[in-house]
């Protein structure tokens, strides 16, 4: 055999799929570099002679015979300080640095490290030399942003005696900050960062059952289809129904400690929008710019498709890393359908047997495995943290019976179905309240009852009853018109209209309405229901309903969501009193006629 | 350096593809010249390459090629064109960028790969400069901004070309003449359509600022895969190197997608919906995403792609995937057109995703967003009432619903309807919108603030209703 036979070479190129031989030089999921430009790729299939590589960059000009370099590691991310507030592509290339290097357009090839090596961090150790340390144990901390204290942990899989740890001081990522001798006498030199393979879930001690709501400040979600910390949610909807705005709203207002936002195969300008907005918006709890708690992953639709497939894993691995420090992390993926399509494209080039609509048969198991990475856990260090996963789904033709939506529905606990008809009337958020659901309602009920209002449950149920009754009546209205209904049924229609316009509908662009805390949600709904209940008296007194709907207080109710933030219950209380006063006056006038 | 390699003989010819074996030293995606024995060379591109076999798509098609005698030259570079301002503007080219106007082949400019490169998201500047098109349904309810990609979803026989040329004529008025260019990319359009575009550019005096790349209906199908990329490569150069505001018109994207399907089918690929390849989304994105603004650069690319929805079906993969990528869509409606309404824009499925940043105080008018939202809500309800009226008759409608019927009529006749040369100012458009909503009772105007209702003339409305 010639000596060059050992150097692996490219044998075939078809878009992002490249074959190389000899296969025995690689291991499954190993990272490789291809050709003179050292394009980054990953081994995704090995057979007798040939290895299949998924290349994360454009392969134009690559030739058979080009060298392939095995890196000896699976596809990984760097986990350490320097992630917060940054924007990376799907394989964790820092986009700001790329811009500095190449200008406004993304080129290909080697780029240096994901995390900055020259930046200095002020590390404070919290363990003494000589201690026995276990995987995941916290060795010390450093301020990463104004909002986030970064806890330096022993990487999973490493344990032993702490032979050495540096004193409090300034360190860079290249400095060794601790030395651990394992029971088998192996020496581990630890730095402020470590690497972790993206396709492998990070270990934890114990999984908890989600029971605390993740407040999003979006009324229809929090009050009707609540999300729990460590839970999962899917947002399916055709184009223009509001998936991205919903994800942006959640990334702005969700009361998580940290947000990971993945733009997966979507528009470049949407990432730009986030980059423009987040530094300007303040976290309602901490009054710090939201960007300080946010990490962005952008693999837009025009960027290489294989890196799009990886972007989801890059994001969720980073989320798990902060979870392990004890943070509540919320991850938005917009859109999981683009990720699934990337799978399909690569599978097609591998000439695998397709299942439904050309998707590979493993689509369902990959989706399941992704959502399985959500959860509230006790981490290896004993801290409670969570990863909440919220995935947008983009069904072709808006048809929810397609494979990605169907499978997602099986694996998520909240389903926020977006409705084309609502969106075309510019009724937002266009969440269809008859099709949507959340399994966390009873889990979060104690929280609402204790913290917000003890009538939360009845309030919620009454509202839902009205909405359901309304949708039944609307079928009649469609055929016969509203005039055909008796007044007690008209009351339901009018009541539902108030709920829809003054509670469910929420303007993302209005400076006040964009965020509604739990108190405001409760108070507002309480006012609206009070009015609907008093309408029953009007009906009983045989007063035409429209007279009640013309009362001045109705306009006051309309205005509440735009004017009140909910920290003061006073205005809500006085509107309730005004409702009573005006309705009583109406009834009284009728009596005296 | 990579040299030119030449081989003789084709192993296989299948649809637009040829297979050549024994090929060495050739790269993926590179350009190939196919020279049949009659000598008239064609161009192609490498779709996949292994140690001994290259699969090539031939842009001009394979008809007439003979297996043993055809020569194949591998040029060792991707598809490139020469871009420049002087040698390209005011000219007409074919779908592969070769002059059709008898002028010289551009040679003095810069050579660029037509596939372009993705814009780094951190380098983008968020588009927010309002473009007045003079068309109420667009300016008032689906506002176009500079750097946006806003396609027209049409159907065969609908006046999308008239609408597009009206936009070109009227929209440029708000920009400085010298910094403005129109790049027109035609894929599979009829000769007379291309000609009417040319004439309309000529009539409005912009022809010297226009470059046309024409792949006509009887031109080779596979060539259509190249045409939009050439157009956009030129546009990028003009926008980001020359600081010009460029409007790119691409028509008809449906023909483009069909060409893509044809090649995919010949390769024996696994199709996804309706026979289109699974990567149609990514492929379209590599075209549509080539629009926008870049931080610290003066120019911009605004993209108006036109597509005809097969069977007027908006859920067909072509409009569907387009809508998933572009920043909204203007949807034309056959029933409006049949009622004689021009432009027959159905505002309900139409959308401009960048509208909210392009309008409001200092750009259009403070109340613009709420007014538009109110018009949407009212029109959506009015359409339901129209449906109801067709079941129970107008007389049995409630008093309020009768007003909605009036609203719908006025909306069609006064707001939507306008002349093909009528250039309405944004002020006039908003005025019309304000008048329209005042046909409805005040309780119905839930999207408006009380002061806005005052502004549109509460007094006048009361006077009318009493
Ligand atoms: N909550 C909201 N408030 C106001 N406008 C919204 C809201 N949600 C969506 N929109 C409007 O709808 C448009 C499309 O929403 P988007 O989230 O981009 O849809 P999708 O991601 O489903 O295609 C936005 O550009 C915006 O104009
Ligand atoms: Mg979206």
XYZ file of C-alpha atoms and ligand atoms in Angstrom, chain A residues 243-244 266-267 270 334, chain B residues 353, ligand 2:
8
model
C -44.760 32.919 15.048
C -41.717 35.122 14.957
C -35.268 32.240 8.782
C -34.825 35.869 7.691
C -35.373 39.311 11.836
C -37.512 29.756 14.917
C -43.744 42.676 7.671
Mg -41.444 33.908 11.105
